[in-house]
């Protein structure tokens, strides 16, 4: 009985964690999360360089990480190897 209750509660939690619904007003997009209404901004950036990070263990050799630098100077680490010139789109939620 406890397992059935646990599975039912887990299913309700997973069902309530769906993607928030987008609302369009003119040319702007909004999303409602909880009681907050957030504006959506999309930023597109181009990859300037993508270099492999030197592995420190056998695990990192099997799953290499790459340092990706964008044209605006920002950088991040990724397990995906990007090509120079690829576009990356940031989705920013703004209050």
JSON list of C-alpha atoms in Angstrom, two decimals, residues 2-42:
[
{"chain": "A", "resi": 2, "resn": "UNK", "atom": "CA", "xyz": [2.86, 2.36, 0.83]},
{"chain": "A", "resi": 3, "resn": "UNK", "atom": "CA", "xyz": [4.43, 1.71, -2.58]},
{"chain": "A", "resi": 4, "resn": "UNK", "atom": "CA", "xyz": [1.21, 2.55, -4.42]},
{"chain": "A", "resi": 5, "resn": "UNK", "atom": "CA", "xyz": [0.87, 5.79, -2.46]},
{"chain": "A", "resi": 6, "resn": "UNK", "atom": "CA", "xyz": [4.51, 6.67, -3.09]},
{"chain": "A", "resi": 7, "resn": "UNK", "atom": "CA", "xyz": [4.17, 6.00, -6.83]},
{"chain": "A", "resi": 8, "resn": "UNK", "atom": "CA", "xyz": [0.97, 8.08, -7.00]},
{"chain": "A", "resi": 9, "resn": "UNK", "atom": "CA", "xyz": [2.62, 11.03, -5.21]},
{"chain": "A", "resi": 10, "resn": "UNK", "atom": "CA", "xyz": [5.69, 10.76, -7.42]},
{"chain": "A", "resi": 11, "resn": "UNK", "atom": "CA", "xyz": [3.52, 10.74, -10.56]},
{"chain": "A", "resi": 12, "resn": "UNK", "atom": "CA", "xyz": [1.69, 13.88, -9.38]},
{"chain": "A", "resi": 13, "resn": "UNK", "atom": "CA", "xyz": [4.97, 15.66, -8.69]},
{"chain": "A", "resi": 14, "resn": "UNK", "atom": "CA", "xyz": [6.39, 14.76, -12.10]},
{"chain": "A", "resi": 15, "resn": "UNK", "atom": "CA", "xyz": [3.18, 15.81, -13.86]},
{"chain": "A", "resi": 16, "resn": "UNK", "atom": "CA", "xyz": [3.21, 19.21, -12.13]},
{"chain": "A", "resi": 17, "resn": "UNK", "atom": "CA", "xyz": [6.80, 19.91, -13.24]},
{"chain": "A", "resi": 18, "resn": "UNK", "atom": "CA", "xyz": [5.93, 20.44, -16.90]},
{"chain": "A", "resi": 19, "resn": "UNK", "atom": "CA", "xyz": [7.23, 23.29, -19.03]},
{"chain": "A", "resi": 20, "resn": "UNK", "atom": "CA", "xyz": [5.72, 26.69, -18.27]},
{"chain": "A", "resi": 21, "resn": "UNK", "atom": "CA", "xyz": [3.31, 28.03, -20.87]},
{"chain": "A", "resi": 22, "resn": "UNK", "atom": "CA", "xyz": [4.51, 30.93, -23.03]},
{"chain": "A", "resi": 23, "resn": "UNK", "atom": "CA", "xyz": [2.28, 33.99, -23.52]},
{"chain": "A", "resi": 24, "resn": "UNK", "atom": "CA", "xyz": [2.69, 36.38, -26.48]},
{"chain": "A", "resi": 25, "resn": "UNK", "atom": "CA", "xyz": [1.71, 40.04, -26.28]},
{"chain": "A", "resi": 26, "resn": "UNK", "atom": "CA", "xyz": [2.58, 41.83, -29.49]},
{"chain": "A", "resi": 27, "resn": "UNK", "atom": "CA", "xyz": [6.21, 41.02, -30.26]},
{"chain": "A", "resi": 28, "resn": "UNK", "atom": "CA", "xyz": [7.13, 40.17, -26.65]},
{"chain": "A", "resi": 29, "resn": "UNK", "atom": "CA", "xyz": [6.98, 36.75, -24.97]},
{"chain": "A", "resi": 30, "resn": "UNK", "atom": "CA", "xyz": [6.22, 36.08, -21.31]},
{"chain": "A", "resi": 31, "resn": "UNK", "atom": "CA", "xyz": [6.03, 33.01, -19.11]},
{"chain": "A", "resi": 32, "resn": "UNK", "atom": "CA", "xyz": [4.21, 32.53, -15.81]},
{"chain": "A", "resi": 33, "resn": "UNK", "atom": "CA", "xyz": [6.10, 30.50, -13.19]},
{"chain": "A", "resi": 34, "resn": "UNK", "atom": "CA", "xyz": [4.26, 30.25, -9.91]},
{"chain": "A", "resi": 35, "resn": "UNK", "atom": "CA", "xyz": [2.98, 33.76, -9.20]},
{"chain": "A", "resi": 36, "resn": "UNK", "atom": "CA", "xyz": [5.73, 35.50, -11.18]},
{"chain": "A", "resi": 37, "resn": "UNK", "atom": "CA", "xyz": [5.39, 36.78, -14.75]},
{"chain": "A", "resi": 38, "resn": "UNK", "atom": "CA", "xyz": [8.76, 36.79, -16.48]},
{"chain": "A", "resi": 39, "resn": "UNK", "atom": "CA", "xyz": [9.78, 38.27, -19.82]},
{"chain": "A", "resi": 40, "resn": "UNK", "atom": "CA", "xyz": [11.72, 36.07, -22.23]},
{"chain": "A", "resi": 41, "resn": "UNK", "atom": "CA", "xyz": [14.81, 37.38, -24.04]},
{"chain": "A", "resi": 42, "resn": "UNK", "atom": "CA", "xyz": [16.73, 35.36, -26.63]}
]
